[in-house]
Short mmCIF file of C-alpha atoms and ligand atoms in Angstrom, two decimals:
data_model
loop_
_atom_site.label_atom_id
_atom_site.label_comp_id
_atom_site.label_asym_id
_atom_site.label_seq_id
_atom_site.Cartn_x
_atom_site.Cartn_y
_atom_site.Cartn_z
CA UNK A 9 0.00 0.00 0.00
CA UNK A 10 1.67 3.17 -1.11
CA UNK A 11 2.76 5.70 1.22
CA UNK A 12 0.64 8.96 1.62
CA UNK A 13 2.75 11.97 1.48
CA UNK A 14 2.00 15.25 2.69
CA UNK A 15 0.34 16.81 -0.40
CA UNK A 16 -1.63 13.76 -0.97
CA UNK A 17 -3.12 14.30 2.74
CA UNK A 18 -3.23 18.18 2.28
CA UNK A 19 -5.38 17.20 -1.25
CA UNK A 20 -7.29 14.69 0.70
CA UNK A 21 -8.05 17.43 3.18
CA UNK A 22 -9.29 20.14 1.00
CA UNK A 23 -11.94 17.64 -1.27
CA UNK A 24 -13.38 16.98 2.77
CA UNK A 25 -13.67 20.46 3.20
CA UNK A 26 -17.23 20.91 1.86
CA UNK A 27 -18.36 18.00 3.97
CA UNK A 28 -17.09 19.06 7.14
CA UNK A 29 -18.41 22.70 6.44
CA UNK A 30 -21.91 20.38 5.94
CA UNK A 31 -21.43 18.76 9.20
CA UNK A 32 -20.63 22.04 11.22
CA UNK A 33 -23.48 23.61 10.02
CA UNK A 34 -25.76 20.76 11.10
CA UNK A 35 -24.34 20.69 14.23
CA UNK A 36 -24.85 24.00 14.97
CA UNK A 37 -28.15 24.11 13.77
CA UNK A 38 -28.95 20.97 15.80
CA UNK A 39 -27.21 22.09 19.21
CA UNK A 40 -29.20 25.62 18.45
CA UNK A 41 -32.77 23.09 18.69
CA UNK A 42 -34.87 24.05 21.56
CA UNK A 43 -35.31 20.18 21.67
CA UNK A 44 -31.94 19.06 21.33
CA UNK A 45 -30.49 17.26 24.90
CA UNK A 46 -28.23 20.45 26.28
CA UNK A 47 -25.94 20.58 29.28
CA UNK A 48 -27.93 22.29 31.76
CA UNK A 49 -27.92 26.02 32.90
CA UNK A 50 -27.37 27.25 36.04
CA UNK A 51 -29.99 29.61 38.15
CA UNK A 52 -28.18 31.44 40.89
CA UNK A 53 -30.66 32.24 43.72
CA UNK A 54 -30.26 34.29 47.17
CA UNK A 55 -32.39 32.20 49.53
CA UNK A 56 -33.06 34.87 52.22
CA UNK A 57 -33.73 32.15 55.69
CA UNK A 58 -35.64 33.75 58.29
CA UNK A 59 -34.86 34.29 62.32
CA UNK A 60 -31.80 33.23 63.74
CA UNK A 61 -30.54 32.04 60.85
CA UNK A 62 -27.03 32.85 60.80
CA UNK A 63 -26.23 29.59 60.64
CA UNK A 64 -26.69 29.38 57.12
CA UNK A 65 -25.17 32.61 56.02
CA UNK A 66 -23.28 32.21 52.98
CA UNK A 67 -23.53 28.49 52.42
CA UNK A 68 -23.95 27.66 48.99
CA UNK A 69 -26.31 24.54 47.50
CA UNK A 70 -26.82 23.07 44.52
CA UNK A 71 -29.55 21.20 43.44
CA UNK A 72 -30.25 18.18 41.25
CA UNK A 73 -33.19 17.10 40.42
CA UNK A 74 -35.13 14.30 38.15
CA UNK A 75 -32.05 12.92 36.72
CA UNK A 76 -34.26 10.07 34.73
CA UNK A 77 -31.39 8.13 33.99
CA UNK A 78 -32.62 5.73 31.45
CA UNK A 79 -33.89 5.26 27.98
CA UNK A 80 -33.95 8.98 26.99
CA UNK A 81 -31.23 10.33 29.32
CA UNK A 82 -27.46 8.66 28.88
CA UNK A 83 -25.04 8.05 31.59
CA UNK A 84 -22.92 10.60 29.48
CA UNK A 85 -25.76 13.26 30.15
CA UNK A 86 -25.05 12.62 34.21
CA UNK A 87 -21.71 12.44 34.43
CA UNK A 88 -22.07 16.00 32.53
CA UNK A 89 -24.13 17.35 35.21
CA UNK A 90 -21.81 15.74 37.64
CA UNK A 91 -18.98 17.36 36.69
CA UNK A 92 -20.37 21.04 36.38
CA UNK A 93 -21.59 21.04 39.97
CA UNK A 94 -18.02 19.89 40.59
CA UNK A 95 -16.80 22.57 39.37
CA UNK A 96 -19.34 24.64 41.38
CA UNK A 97 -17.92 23.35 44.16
CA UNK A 98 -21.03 23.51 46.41
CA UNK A 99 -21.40 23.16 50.21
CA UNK A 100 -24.26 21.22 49.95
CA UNK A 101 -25.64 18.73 47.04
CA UNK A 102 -29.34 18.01 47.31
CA UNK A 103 -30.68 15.71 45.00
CA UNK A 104 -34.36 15.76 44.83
CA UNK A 105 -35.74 12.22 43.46
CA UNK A 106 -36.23 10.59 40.37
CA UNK A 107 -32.62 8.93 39.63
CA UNK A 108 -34.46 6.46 37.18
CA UNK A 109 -37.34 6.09 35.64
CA UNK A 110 -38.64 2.69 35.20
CA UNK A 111 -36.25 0.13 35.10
CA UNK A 112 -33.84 -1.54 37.71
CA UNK A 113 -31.04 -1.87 35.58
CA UNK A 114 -29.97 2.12 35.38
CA UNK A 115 -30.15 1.88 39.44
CA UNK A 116 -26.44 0.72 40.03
CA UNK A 117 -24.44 3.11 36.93
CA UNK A 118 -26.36 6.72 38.21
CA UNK A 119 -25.69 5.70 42.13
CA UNK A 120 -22.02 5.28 40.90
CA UNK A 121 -22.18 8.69 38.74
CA UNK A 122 -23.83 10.78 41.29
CA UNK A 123 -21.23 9.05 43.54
CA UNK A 124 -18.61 11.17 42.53
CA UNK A 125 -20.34 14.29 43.17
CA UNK A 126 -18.56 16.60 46.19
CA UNK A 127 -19.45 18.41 48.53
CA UNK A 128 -17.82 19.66 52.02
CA UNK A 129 -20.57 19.03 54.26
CA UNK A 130 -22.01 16.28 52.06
CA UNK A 131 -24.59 14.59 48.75
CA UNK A 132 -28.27 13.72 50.53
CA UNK A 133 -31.29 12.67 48.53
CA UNK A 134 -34.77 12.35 48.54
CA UNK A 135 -36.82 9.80 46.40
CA UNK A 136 -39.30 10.48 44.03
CA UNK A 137 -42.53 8.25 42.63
CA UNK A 138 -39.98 6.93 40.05
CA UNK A 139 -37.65 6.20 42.13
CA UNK A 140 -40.64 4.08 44.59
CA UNK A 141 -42.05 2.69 41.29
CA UNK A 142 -38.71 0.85 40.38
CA UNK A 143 -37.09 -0.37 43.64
CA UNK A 144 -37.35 2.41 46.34
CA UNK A 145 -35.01 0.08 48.30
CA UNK A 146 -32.18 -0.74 45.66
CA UNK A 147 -32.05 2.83 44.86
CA UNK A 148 -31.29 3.82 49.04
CA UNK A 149 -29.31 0.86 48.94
CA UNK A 150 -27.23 1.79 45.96
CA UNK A 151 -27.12 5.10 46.95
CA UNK A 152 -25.96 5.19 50.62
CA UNK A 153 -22.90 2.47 49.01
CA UNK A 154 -21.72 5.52 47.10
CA UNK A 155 -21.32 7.73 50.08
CA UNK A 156 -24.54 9.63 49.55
CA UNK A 157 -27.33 10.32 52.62
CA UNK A 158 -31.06 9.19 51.63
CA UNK A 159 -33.28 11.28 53.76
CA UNK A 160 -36.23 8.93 54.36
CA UNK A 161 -38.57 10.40 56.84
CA UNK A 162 -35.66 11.69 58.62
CA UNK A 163 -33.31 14.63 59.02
CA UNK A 164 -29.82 15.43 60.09
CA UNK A 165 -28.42 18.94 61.39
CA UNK A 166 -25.31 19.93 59.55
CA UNK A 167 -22.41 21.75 61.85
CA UNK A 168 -20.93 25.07 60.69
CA UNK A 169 -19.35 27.41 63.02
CA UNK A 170 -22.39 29.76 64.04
CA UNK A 171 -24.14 26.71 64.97
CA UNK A 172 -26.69 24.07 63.13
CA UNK A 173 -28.74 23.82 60.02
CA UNK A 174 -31.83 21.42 59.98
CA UNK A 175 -31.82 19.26 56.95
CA UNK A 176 -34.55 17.19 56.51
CA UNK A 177 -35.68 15.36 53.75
CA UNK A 178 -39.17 12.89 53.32
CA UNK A 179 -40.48 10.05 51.00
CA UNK A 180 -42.41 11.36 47.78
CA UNK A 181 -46.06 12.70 48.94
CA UNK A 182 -47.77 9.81 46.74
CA UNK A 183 -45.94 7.17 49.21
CA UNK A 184 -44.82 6.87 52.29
CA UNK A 185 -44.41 10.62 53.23
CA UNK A 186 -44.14 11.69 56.64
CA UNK A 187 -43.39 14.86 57.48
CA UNK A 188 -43.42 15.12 61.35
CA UNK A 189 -41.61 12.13 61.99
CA UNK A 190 -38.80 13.30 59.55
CA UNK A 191 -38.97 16.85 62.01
CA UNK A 192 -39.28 15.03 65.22
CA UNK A 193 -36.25 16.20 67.61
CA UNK A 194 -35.13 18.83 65.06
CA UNK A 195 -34.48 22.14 67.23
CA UNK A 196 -36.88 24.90 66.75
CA UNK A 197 -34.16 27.46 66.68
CA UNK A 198 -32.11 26.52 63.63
CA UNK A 199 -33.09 27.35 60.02
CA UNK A 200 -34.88 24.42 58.64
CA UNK A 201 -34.31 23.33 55.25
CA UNK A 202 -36.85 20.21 53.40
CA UNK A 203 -36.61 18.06 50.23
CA UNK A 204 -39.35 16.77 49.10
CA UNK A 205 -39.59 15.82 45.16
CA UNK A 206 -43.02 16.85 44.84
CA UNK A 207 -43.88 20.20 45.47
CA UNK A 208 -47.28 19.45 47.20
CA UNK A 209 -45.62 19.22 50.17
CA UNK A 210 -45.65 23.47 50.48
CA UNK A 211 -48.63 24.24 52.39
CA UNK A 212 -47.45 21.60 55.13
CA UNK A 213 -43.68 22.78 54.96
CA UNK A 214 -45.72 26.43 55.43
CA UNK A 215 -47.32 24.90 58.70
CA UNK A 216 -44.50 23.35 60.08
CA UNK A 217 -42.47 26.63 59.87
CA UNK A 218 -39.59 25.30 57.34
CA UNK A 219 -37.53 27.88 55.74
CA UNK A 220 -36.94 26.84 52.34
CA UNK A 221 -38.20 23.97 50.25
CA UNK A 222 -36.29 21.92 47.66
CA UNK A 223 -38.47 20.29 45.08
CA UNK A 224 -38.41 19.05 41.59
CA UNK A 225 -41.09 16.26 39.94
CA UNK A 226 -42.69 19.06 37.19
CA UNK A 227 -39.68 19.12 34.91
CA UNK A 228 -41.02 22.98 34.42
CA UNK A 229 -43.69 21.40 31.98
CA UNK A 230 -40.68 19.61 29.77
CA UNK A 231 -42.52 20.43 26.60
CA UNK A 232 -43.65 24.17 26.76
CA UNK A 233 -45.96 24.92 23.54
CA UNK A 234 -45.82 28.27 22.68
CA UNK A 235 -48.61 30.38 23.01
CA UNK A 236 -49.68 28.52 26.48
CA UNK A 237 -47.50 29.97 28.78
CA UNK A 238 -50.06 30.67 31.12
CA UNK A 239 -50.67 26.85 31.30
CA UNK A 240 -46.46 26.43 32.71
CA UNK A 241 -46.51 29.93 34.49
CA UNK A 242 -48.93 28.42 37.47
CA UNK A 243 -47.67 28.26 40.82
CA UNK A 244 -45.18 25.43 41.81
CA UNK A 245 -44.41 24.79 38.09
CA UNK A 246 -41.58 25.90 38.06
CA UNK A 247 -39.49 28.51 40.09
CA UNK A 248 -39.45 30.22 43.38
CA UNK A 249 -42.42 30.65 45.58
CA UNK A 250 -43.02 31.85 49.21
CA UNK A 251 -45.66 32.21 51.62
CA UNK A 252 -45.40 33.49 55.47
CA UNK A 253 -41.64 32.84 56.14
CA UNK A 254 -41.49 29.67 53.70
CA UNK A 255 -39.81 29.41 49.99
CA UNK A 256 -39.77 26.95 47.81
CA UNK A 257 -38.05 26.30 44.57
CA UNK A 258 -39.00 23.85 42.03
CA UNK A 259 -36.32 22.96 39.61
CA UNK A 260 -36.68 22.16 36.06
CA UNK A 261 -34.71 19.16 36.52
CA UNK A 262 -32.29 17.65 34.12
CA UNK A 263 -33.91 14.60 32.29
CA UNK A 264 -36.94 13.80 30.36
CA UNK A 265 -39.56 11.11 30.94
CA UNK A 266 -42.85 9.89 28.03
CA UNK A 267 -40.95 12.32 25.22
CA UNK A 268 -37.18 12.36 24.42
CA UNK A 269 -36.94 15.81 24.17
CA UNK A 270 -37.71 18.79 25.91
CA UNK A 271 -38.32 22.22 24.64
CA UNK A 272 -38.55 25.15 25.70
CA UNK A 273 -38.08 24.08 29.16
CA UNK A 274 -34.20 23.76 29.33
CA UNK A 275 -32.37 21.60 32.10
CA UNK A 276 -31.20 23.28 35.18
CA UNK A 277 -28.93 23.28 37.97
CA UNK A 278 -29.76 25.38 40.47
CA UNK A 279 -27.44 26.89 43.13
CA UNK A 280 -28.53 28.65 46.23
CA UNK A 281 -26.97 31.00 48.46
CA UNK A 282 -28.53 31.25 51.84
CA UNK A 283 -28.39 34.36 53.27
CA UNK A 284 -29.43 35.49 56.96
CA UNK A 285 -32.60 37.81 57.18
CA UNK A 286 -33.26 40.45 59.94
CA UNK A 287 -36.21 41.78 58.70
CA UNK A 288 -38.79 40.96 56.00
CA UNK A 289 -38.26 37.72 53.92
CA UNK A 290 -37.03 38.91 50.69
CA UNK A 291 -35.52 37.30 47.88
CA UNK A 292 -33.70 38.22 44.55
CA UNK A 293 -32.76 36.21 41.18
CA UNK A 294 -29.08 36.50 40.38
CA UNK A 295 -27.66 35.50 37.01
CA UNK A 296 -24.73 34.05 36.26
FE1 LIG B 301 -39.41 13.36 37.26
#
């Protein structure tokens, strides 16, 4: 086989020209697709905590949420997300349900991905109806082996210098929720924090006095027709919402469940900084 030499390659090179100008432009115009599976965004929020909440001054949180590992969402895609809030490099990782979607076999490879996640004062989860539809037990199981806490109907109170956070975390609401046992013995005078996949938990997190909410389950709609934004743009869709001295937020999540795509409606990270409050409850979206 004869050698190629360097003006048969440079030759070779120009006649592909046209098709890898072809290829470029299709990728472009594919990664440009509303539909088309994107690495997520980031939402920077300022979660303002009520009371003597000190404690959680300047602590910073990210959020993951309906991962869906499975059919329509690769490994690849969560070892993406993985990495960014890596790079983030987060106090705090809550991950708010739905690590699968229907089958037992994606179970063991997204434990190990979100395994590698980091955080200084540590990864906890909640599950979400997904999550209990598969194998709510493999999936704690699987979980707690890669070093991350399953809040089930419990809570723990994270240490910082000015003193303790309440982090508490439940079952999904269509389950085996249970609130006040997952409160029981957590001080009154720390800021309380809950997970919960399904935002429906809000007007009980409201009565039990929690601070801030962490939720996912809506996917922000996933598929957002346009013309019908007042259909996604109802409360607990999407976003951050607060009543008395309570906020939630309810991520967009990352993956995609009965469609493969999503549009409109990209996939989000979100990050929170919690901030002490004197007054008023306030709260401001920060970009970036
Ligand atoms: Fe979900």
């Amino acid at each position: 086989m004869p050698i190629s030499t360097l003006d048969d390659r440079r030759k070779t090179h120009w006649a592909w020209r046209p098709v890898r100008q072809t290829r470029m432009r299709w990728g472009r115009w594919l990664a440009d697709r509303p539909t088309y599976p994107r690495l997520p965004e980031f939402s920077n929020l300022d979660i303002f905590l009520s009371g003597n909440s000190e404690q959680g001054d300047g602590l910073r949180a990210a959020q993951l949420s309906d991962v869906h590992h499975g059919l329509f969402v690769s490994l690849r895609e969560v070892e993406h997300a993985v990495e960014l809030i890596n790079y983030k490099s987060p106090d705090l990782v809550l991950l708010t349900g739905d690590f699968v979607t229907r089958s037992w076999v994606h179970i063991e490879p997204v434990a190990k991905a979100l395994g590698k996640l980091q955080a200084n004062l540590g990864v906890f989860a909640v599950l979400g109806n997904h999550d209990h539809r598969t194998d709510a037990g493999s999936i704690e199981h699987q979980l707690t082996g890669n070093g991350i806490q399953v809040l089930r109907n419990r809570h723990v109170v994270l240490q910082r210098e000015r003193g303790g956070i309440g982090l508490a975390g439940v079952d999904d609401v269509w389950y085996s929720c249970d609130l006040a046992k997952a409160l029981k013995g957590m001080p009154q005078d720390i800021p309380r924090i809950l997970l919960c996949h399904n935002p429906s938990i809000f007007l009980e997190a409201v009565r039990e006095g929690i601070d801030f909410v962490a939720s996912g389950h809506t996917h922000g709609g996933q598929v957002r027709v346009p013309g019908l934004n007042a259909m996604y743009n109802r409360p607990f869709r999407s976003g951050l919402q607060r009543l008395s001295k309570t906020q939630i937020y309810v991520s967009r999540g990352i993956g995609r469940v009965v469609l493969p795509v999503r549009l409109g409606c990209p996939p989000e990270i979100p990050i929170f900084h919690l901030r002490s409050s004197s007054g008023d409850i306030n709260y401001t979206h920060a970009s970036g």
